[in-house]
Tab-separated table of C-alpha atoms and ligand atoms in Angstrom:
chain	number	residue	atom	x	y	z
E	1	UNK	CA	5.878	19.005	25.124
E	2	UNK	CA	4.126	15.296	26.202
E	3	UNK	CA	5.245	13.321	23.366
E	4	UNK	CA	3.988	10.198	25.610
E	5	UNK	CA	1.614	9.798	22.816
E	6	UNK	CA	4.297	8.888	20.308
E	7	UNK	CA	5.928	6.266	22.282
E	8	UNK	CA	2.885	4.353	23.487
E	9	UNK	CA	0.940	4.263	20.346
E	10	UNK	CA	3.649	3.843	18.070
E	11	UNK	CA	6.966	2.706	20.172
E	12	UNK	CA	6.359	-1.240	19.634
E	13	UNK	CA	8.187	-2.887	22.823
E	14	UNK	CA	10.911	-0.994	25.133
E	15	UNK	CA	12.032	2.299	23.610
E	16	UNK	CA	15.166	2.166	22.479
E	17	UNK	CA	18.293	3.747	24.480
E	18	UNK	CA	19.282	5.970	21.320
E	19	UNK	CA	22.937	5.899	20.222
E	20	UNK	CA	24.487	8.863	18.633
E	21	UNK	CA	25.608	5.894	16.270
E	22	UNK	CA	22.177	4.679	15.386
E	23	UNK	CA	21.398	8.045	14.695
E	24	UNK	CA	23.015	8.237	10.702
E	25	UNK	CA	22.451	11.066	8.190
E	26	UNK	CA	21.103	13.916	10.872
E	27	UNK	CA	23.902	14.431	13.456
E	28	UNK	CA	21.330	17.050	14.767
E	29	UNK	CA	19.056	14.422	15.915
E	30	UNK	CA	22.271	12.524	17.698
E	31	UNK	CA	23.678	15.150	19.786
E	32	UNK	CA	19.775	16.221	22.008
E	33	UNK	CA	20.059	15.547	25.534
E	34	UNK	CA	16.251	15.480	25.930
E	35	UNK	CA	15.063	12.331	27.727
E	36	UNK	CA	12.338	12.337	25.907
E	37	UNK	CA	14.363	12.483	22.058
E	38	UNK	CA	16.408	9.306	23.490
E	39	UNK	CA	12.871	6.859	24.229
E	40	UNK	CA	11.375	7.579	20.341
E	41	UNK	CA	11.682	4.777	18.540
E	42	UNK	CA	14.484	4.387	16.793
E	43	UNK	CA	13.788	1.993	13.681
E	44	UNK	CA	10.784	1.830	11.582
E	45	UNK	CA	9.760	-1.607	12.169
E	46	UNK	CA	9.303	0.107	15.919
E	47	UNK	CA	6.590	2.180	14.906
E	48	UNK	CA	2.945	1.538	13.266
E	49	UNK	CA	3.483	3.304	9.906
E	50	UNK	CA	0.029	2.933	7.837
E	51	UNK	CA	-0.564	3.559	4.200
E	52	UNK	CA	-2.060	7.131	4.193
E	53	UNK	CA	-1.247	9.177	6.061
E	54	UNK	CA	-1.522	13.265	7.710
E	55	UNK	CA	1.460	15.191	6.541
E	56	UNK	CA	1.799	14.166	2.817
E	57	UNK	CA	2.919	18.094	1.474
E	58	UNK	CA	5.794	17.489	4.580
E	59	UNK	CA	6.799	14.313	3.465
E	60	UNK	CA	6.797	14.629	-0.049
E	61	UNK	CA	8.923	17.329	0.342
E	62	UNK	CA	11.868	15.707	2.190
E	63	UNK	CA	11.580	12.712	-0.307
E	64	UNK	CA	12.558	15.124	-2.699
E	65	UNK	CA	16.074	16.134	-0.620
E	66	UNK	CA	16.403	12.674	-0.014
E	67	UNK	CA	16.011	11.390	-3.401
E	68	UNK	CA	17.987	14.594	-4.975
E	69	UNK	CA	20.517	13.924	-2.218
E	70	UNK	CA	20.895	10.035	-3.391
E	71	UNK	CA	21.518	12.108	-6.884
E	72	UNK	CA	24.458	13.365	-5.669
E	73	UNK	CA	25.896	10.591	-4.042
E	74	UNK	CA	25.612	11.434	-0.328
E	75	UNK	CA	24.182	7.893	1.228
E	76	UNK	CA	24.131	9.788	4.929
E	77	UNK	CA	21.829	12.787	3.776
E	78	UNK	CA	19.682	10.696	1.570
E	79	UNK	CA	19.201	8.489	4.775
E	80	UNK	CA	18.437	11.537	7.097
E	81	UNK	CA	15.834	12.667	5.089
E	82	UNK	CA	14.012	9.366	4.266
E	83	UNK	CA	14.123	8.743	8.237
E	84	UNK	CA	12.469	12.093	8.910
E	85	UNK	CA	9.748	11.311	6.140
E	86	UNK	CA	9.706	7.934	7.322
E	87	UNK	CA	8.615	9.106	11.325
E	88	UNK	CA	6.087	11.796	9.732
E	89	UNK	CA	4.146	9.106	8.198
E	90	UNK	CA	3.569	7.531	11.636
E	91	UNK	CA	2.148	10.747	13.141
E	92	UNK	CA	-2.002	10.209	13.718
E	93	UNK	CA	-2.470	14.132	13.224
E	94	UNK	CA	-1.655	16.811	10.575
E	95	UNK	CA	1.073	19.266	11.789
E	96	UNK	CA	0.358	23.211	12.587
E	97	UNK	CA	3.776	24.016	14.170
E	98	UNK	CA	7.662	22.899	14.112
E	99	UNK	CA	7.581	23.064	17.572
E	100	UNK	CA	5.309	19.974	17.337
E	101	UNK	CA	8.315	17.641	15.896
E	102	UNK	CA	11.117	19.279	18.425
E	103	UNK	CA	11.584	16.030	20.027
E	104	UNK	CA	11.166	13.392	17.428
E	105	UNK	CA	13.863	11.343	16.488
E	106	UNK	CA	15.167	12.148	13.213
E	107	UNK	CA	12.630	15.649	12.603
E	108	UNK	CA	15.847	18.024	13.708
E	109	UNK	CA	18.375	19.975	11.973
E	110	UNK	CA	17.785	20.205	8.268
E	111	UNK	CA	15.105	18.489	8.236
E	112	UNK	CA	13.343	20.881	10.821
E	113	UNK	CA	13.940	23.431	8.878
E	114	UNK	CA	11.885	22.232	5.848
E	115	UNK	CA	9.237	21.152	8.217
E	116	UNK	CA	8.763	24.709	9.690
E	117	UNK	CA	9.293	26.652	5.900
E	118	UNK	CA	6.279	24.759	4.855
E	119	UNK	CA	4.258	25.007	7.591
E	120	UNK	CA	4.753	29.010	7.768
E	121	UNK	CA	5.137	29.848	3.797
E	122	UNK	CA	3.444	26.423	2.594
E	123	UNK	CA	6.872	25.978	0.473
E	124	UNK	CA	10.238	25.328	1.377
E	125	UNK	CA	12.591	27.488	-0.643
E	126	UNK	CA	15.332	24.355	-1.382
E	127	UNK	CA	12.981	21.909	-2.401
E	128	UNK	CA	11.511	24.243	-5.251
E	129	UNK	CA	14.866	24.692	-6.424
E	130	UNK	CA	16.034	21.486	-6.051
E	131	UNK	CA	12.657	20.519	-8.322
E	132	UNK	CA	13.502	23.203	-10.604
E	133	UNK	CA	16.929	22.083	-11.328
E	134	UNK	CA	18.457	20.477	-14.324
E	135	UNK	CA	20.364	18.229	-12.799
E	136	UNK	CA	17.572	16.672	-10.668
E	137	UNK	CA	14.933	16.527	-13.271
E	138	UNK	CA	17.269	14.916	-15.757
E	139	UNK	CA	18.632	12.412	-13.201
E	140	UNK	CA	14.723	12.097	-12.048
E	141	UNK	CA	13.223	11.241	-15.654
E	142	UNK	CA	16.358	9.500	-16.792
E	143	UNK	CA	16.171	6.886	-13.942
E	144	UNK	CA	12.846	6.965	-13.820
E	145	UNK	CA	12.498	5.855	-17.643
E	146	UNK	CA	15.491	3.440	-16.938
E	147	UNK	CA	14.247	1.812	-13.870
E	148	UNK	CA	11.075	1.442	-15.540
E	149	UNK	CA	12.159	-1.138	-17.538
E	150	UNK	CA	11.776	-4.938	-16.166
E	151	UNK	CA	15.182	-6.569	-15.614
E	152	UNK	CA	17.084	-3.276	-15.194
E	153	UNK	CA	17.814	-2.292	-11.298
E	154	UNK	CA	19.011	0.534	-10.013
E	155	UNK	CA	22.972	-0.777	-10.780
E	156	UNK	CA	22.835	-1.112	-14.067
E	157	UNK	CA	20.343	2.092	-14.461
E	158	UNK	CA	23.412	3.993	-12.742
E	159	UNK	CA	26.223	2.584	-15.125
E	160	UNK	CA	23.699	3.520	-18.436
E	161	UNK	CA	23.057	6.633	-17.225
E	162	UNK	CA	26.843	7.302	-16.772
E	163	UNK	CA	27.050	6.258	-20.311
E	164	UNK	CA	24.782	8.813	-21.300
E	165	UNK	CA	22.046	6.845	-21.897
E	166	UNK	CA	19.137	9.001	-21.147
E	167	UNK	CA	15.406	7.424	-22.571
E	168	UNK	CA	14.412	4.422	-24.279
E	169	UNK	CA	15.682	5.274	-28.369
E	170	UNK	CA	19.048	5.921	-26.603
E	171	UNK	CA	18.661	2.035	-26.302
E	172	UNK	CA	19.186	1.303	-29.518
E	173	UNK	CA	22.855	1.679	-29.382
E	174	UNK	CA	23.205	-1.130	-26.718
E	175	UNK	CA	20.574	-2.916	-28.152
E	176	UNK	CA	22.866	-6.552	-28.460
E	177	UNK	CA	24.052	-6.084	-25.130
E	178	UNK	CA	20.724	-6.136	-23.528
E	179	UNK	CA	19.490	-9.006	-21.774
E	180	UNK	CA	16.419	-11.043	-22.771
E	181	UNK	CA	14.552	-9.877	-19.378
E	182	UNK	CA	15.304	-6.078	-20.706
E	183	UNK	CA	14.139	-7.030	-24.239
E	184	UNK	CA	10.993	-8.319	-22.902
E	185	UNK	CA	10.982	-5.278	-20.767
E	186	UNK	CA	11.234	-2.929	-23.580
E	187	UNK	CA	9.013	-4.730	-25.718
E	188	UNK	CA	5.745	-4.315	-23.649
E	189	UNK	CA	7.439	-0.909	-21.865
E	190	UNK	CA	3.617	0.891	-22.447
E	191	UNK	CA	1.585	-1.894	-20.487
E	192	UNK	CA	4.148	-2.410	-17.969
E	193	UNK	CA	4.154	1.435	-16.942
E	194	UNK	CA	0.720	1.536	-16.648
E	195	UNK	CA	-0.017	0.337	-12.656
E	196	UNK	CA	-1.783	-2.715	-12.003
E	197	UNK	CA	-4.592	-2.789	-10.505
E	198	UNK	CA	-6.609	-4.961	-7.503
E	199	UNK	CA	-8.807	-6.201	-9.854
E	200	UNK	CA	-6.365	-7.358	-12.427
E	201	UNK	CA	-3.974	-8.045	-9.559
E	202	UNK	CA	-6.788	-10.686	-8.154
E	203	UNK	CA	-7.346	-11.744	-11.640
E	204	UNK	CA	-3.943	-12.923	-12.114
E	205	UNK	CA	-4.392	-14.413	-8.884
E	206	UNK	CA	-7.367	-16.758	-10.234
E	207	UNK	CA	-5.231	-17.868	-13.230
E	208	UNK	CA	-1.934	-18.687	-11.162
E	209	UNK	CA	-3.897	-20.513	-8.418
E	210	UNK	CA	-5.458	-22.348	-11.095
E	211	UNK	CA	-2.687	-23.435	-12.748
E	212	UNK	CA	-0.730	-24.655	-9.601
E	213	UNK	CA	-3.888	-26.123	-8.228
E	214	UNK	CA	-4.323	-28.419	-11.528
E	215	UNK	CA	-1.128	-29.980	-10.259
E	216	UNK	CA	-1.109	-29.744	-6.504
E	217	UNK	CA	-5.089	-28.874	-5.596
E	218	UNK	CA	-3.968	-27.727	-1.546
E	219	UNK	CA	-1.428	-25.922	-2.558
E	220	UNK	CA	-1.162	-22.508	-0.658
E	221	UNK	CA	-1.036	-19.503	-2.599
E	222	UNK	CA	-0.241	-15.949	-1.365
E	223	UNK	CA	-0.393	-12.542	-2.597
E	224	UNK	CA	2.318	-10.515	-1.084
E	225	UNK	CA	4.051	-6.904	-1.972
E	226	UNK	CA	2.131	-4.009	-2.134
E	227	UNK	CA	-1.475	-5.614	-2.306
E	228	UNK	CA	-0.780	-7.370	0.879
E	229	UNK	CA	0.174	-4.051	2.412
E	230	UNK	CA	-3.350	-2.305	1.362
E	231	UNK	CA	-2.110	-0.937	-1.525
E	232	UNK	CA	-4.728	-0.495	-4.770
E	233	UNK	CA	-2.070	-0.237	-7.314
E	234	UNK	CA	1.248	-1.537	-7.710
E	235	UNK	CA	4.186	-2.068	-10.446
E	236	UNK	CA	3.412	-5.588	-10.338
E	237	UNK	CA	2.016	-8.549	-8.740
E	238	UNK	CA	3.573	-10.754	-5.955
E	239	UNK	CA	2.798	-14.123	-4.914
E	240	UNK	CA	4.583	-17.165	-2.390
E	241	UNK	CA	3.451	-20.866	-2.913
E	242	UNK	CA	4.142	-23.672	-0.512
E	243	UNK	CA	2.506	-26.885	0.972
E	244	UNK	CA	3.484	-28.708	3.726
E	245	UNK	CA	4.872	-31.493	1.743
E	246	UNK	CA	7.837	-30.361	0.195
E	247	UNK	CA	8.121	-32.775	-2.134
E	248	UNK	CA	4.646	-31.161	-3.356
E	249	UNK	CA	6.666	-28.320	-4.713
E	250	UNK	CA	9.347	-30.123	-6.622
E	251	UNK	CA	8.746	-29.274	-9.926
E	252	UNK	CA	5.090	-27.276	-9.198
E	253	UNK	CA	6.344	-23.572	-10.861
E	254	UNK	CA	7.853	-24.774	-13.550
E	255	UNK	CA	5.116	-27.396	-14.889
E	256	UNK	CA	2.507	-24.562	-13.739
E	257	UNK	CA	4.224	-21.927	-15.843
E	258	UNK	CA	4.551	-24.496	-18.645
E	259	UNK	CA	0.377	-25.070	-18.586
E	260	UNK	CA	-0.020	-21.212	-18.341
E	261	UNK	CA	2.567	-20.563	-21.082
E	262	UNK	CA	0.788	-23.480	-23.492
E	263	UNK	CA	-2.860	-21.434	-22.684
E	264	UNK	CA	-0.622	-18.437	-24.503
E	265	UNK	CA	-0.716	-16.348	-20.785
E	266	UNK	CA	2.473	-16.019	-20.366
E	267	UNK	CA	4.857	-13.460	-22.853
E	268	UNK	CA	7.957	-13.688	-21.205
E	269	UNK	CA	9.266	-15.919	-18.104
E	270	UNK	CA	12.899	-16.846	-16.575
E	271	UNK	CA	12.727	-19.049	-13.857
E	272	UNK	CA	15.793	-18.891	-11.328
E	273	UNK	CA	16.134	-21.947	-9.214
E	274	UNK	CA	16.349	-22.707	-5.459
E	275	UNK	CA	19.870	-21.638	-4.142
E	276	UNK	CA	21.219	-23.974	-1.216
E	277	UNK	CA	24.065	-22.217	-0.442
E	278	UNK	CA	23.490	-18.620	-0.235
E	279	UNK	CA	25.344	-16.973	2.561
E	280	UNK	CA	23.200	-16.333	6.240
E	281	UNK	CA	24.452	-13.173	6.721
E	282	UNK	CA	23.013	-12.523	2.702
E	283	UNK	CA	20.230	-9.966	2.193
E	284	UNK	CA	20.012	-12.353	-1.539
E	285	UNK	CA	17.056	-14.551	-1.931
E	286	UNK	CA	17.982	-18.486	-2.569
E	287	UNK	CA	14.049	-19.247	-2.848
E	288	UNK	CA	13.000	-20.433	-6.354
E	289	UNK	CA	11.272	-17.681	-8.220
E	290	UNK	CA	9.806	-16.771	-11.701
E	291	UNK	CA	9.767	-13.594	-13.126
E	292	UNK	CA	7.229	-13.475	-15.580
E	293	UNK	CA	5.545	-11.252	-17.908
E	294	UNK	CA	1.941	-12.190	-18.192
E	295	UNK	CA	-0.732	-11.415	-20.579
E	296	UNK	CA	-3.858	-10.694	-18.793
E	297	UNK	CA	-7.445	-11.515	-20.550
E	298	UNK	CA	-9.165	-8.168	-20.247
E	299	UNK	CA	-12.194	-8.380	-17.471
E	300	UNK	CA	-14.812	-7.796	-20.222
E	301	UNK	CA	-14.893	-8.165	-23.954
E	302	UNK	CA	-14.450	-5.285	-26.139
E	303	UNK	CA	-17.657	-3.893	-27.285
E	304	UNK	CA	-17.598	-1.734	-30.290
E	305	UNK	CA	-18.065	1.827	-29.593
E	306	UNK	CA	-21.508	3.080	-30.253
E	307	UNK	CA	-22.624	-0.613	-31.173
E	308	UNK	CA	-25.564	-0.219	-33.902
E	309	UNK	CA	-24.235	2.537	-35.699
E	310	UNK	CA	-21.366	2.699	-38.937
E	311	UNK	CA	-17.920	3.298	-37.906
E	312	UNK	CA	-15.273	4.753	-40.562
E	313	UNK	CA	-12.943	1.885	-40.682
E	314	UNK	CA	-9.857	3.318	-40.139
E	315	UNK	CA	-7.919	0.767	-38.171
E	316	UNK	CA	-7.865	-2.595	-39.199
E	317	UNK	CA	-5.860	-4.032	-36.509
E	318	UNK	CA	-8.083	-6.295	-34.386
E	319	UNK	CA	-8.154	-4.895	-30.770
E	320	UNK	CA	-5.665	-6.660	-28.318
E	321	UNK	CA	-8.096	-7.827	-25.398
E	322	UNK	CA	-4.975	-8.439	-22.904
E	323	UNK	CA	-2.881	-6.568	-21.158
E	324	UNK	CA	0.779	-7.174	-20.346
E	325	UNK	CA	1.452	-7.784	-16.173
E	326	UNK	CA	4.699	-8.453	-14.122
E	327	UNK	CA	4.223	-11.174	-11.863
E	328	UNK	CA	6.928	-12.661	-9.639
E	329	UNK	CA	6.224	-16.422	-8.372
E	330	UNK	CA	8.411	-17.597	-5.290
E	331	UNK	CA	8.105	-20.641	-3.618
E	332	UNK	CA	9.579	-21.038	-0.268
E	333	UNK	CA	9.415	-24.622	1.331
E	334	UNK	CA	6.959	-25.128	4.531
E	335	UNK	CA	9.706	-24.306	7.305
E	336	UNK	CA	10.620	-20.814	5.697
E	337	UNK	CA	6.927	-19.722	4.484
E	338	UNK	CA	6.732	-17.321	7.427
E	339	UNK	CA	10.235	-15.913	6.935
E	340	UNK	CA	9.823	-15.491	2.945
E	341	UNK	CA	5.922	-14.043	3.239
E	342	UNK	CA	7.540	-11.409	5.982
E	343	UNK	CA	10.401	-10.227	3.177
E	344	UNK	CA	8.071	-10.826	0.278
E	345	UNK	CA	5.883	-8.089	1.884
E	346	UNK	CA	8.015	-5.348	1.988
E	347	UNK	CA	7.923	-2.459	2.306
E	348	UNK	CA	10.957	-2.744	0.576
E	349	UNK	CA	13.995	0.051	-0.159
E	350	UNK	CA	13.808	0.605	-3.858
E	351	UNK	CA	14.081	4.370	-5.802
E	352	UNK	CA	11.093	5.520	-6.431
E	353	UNK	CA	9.143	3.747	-3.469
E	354	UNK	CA	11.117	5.184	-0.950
E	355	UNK	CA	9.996	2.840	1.497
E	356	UNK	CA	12.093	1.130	3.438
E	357	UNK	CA	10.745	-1.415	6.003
E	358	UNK	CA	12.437	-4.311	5.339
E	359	UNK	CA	15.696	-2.185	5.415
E	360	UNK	CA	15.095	-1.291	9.045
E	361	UNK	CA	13.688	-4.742	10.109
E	362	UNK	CA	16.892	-6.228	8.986
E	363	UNK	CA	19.255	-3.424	10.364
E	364	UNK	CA	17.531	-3.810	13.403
E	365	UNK	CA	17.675	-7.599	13.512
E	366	UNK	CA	21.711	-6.966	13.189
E	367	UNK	CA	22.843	-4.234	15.241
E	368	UNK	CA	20.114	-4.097	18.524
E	369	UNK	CA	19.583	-7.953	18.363
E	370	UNK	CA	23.004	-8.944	16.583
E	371	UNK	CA	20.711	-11.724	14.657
E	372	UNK	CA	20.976	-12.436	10.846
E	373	UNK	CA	17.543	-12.100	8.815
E	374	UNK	CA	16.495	-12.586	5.454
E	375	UNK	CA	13.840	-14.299	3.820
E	376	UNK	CA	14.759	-18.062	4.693
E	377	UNK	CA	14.944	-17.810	8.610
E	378	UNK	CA	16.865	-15.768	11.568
E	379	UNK	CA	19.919	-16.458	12.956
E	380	UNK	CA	21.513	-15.218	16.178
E	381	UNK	CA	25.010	-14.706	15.332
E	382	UNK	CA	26.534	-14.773	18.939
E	383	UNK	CA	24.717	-17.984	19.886
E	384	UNK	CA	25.179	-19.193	16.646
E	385	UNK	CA	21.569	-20.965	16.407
E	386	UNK	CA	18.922	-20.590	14.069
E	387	UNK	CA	15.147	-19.287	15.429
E	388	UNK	CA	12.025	-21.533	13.618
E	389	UNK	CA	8.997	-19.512	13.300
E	390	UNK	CA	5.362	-20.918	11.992
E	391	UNK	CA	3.789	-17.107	11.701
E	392	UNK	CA	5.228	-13.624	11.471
E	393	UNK	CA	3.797	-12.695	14.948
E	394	UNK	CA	6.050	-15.303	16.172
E	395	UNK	CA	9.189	-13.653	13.937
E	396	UNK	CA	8.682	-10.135	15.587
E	397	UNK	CA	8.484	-12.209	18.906
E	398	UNK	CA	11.728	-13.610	18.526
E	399	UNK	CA	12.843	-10.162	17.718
E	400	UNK	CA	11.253	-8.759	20.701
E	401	UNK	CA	8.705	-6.714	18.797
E	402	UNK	CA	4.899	-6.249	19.345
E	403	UNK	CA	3.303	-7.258	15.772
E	404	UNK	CA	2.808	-5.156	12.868
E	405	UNK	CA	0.108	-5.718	11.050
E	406	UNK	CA	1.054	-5.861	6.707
E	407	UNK	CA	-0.845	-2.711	6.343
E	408	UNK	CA	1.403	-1.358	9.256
E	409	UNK	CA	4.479	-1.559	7.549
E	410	UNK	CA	4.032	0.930	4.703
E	411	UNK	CA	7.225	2.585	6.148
O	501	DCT	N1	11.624	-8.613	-2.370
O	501	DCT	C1	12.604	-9.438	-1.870
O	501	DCT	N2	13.583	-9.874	-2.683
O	501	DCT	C2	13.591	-9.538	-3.984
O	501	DCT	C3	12.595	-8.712	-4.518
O	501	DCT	C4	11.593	-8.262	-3.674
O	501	DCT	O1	12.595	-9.751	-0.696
O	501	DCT	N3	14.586	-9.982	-4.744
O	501	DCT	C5	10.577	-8.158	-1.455
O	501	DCT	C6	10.624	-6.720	-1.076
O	501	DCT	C7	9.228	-6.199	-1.282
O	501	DCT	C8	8.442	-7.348	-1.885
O	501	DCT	O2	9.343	-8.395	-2.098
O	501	DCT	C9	7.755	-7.018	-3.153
O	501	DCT	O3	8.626	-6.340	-4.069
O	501	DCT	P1	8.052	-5.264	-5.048
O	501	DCT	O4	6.965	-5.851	-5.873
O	501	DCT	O5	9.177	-4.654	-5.794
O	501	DCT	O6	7.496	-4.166	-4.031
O	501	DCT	P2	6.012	-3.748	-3.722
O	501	DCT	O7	6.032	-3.183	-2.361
O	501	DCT	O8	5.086	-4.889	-3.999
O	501	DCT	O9	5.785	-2.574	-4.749
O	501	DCT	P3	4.727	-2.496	-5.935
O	501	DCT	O10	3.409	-2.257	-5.241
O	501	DCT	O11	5.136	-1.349	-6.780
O	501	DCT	O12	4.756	-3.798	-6.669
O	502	MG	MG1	4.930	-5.793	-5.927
């Protein structure tokens, strides 16, 4: 089988010599002798992995294993899955056989096995049970119902969930130990399940550039996250500000937020300040951020239904013409914009996304380059030296990687 294909359109730079040890989760994969199995690429900030893609029954599937597998604790098999799913989604065709995926890094073993029950029977036996089962589907809607709630991560969604707390009136019980980010969270829990949109996403857009640019008019302002990646819909929207004065920004989010919060736009907001001391080696953000909850103007007025004729008044209520939107605000100073807008875009690893670019970027950064990176800059640990970059083609340069494009990094 030529799989030349796969490593010139997708391998980004020199394949990788592939170490059993880089190989975690499918020990299948690790152990192939084939020449070929040893050039794939090993990491997915290697390949071009693009927001739709051909093998979406396949994929979904081992997401499944991989997120029942996370279920039960076993780091290694969740991995081996998502890193299966992950190469699928870089593959320009739709698959007919297993024998197709024989040589690709991270397709073998288990995960073979699902590939090639659901290309001959269209389902894979352990994934329909696996669906079926109590345990999943409880852990599934329990997390999912948990993690849906602004200011609760997937930490403190595992320690309620241990306590037994399963949905939202379950709450009530912990109700004074919950945080004012969670309370906010719970209190607009409808909106804030509902995804957000381009169009409201770009509408937000209009009102947080016009608040910052009131104060600062060059100020530069950034959508990042999902939207930057292509996406239509996300939980939330994303944004990095900077200027090339940094003495623009002192002070910028929070009088901004303060003007936006007077015009009644803002429900809910914490601002966390710039960190100067967080550790190199930290995956934690030091930039200044807000996390806000916004209310949105709706795009058009309400018009009464059926205008012209009598309605039965049964609701009195007058209708609410906003909507309720999660928008983070970071502002990174000039000299880490690149850095910060390459983090801030994700994809990132986070149950349910299952997407994990930034994961491999940075694992890759450590162990084949053995350099530090996060979202304030790169540093090469053995020559102890930090790496300035004014673009992110000149961050995937440092770390000897052809480009990705955002939309190339739905991984
Ligand atoms: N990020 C980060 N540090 C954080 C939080 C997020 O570096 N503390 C990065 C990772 C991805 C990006 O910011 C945006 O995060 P999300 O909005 O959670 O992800 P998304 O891809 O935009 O997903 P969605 O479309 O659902 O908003
Ligand atoms: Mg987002």
């Amino acid at each position: 089988l030529d799989i030349s294909w796969f490593t010139e359109s997708m391998s980004l730079g020199k394949p990788l010599k592939v170490e059993p040890r880089h190989c975690l989760g499918d020990s299948s994969s690790s152990v192939s002798s084939d020449k070929a199995t040893q050039e794939t690429p090993s990491y997915a900030c290697q390949r071009r992995t693009p927001l739709h893609h051909h093998n979406k029954e396949i994929v979904d599937a081992l997401q499944i294993l991989a997120l029942s597998a996370s279920f039960q604790g076993s780091e290694a098999r969740y991995l081996g899955f998502t890193r299966a799913a992950s190469v699928l989604k870089c593959l320009p065709f739709t698959l007919q056989s297993a024998e197709e995926v024989k040589d690709l890094q991270f397709c073998g073993g288990h995960s073979k096995t699902v590939i090639q029950e659901i290309l001959e029977d269209r389902v894979c036996r352990e994934v329909e049970m696996v669906k079926n089962s109590e345990h999943y589907q409880s852990m599934k809607v329990g997390f999912k119902v948990l993690t849906g709630i602004f200011g609760v991560g997937i930490r403190t969604a595992d320690k309620w969930y241990r306590d037994g707390i399963r949905s939202l009136s379950d709450l009530n019980e912990i109700e004074g130990k919950l945080t004012g980010e969670q309370k906010a969270g719970l209190l607009h829990y409808t909106d804030l399940q509902q995804p957000v949109t381009r169009d409201e996403a770009e509408r937000v857009e209009q009102l947080v550039k016009g608040a910052l640019q009131s104060f600062v008019p060059d100020v530069q302002v950034t959508m990042t996250g999902g939207f930057r990646r292509g996406k239509q819909e996300g939980h939330d929207v994303d944004f990095l500000i900077t200027h090339p004065n940094e003495e623009a920004l002192n002070g910028l989010l929070r009088k901004a937020v303060a003007w936006l919060d007077s015009k009644g736009s803002i429900l809910y907001h914490h601002i966390k300040g710039r960190s100067h001391n967080f550790a190199r080696s930290s995956t934690m953000d030091g930039h200044e951020t807000c996390y806000a909850i916004f209310a949105l103007p709706n795009a058009c007025p309400e018009k009464s239904p059926d205008a012209g004729t009598i309605q039965p008044d049964l609701d009195k209520s007058p209708p609410r013409n906003w909507k309720a939107v999660r928008v983070d605000l970071v502002v990174a100073p000039y000299s880490e914009y690149s850095y910060a807008l390459l983090g801030w875009t994700g994809s990132k690893f986070f149950y349910p996304l299952l997407q994990h670019f930034e994961r491999e970027l940075r694992r890759f950064s450590l162990q084949v380059k053995k350099m530090s990176l996060n979202s304030h800059g790169l540093f090469d640990i053995e020559k102890k030296c930090h790496y300035p970059a004014t673009s992110e083609e000149e961050i995937f340069a440092h770390l000897g990687l052809l480009y990705l494009t955002p939309s190339e990094r739905n991984a």
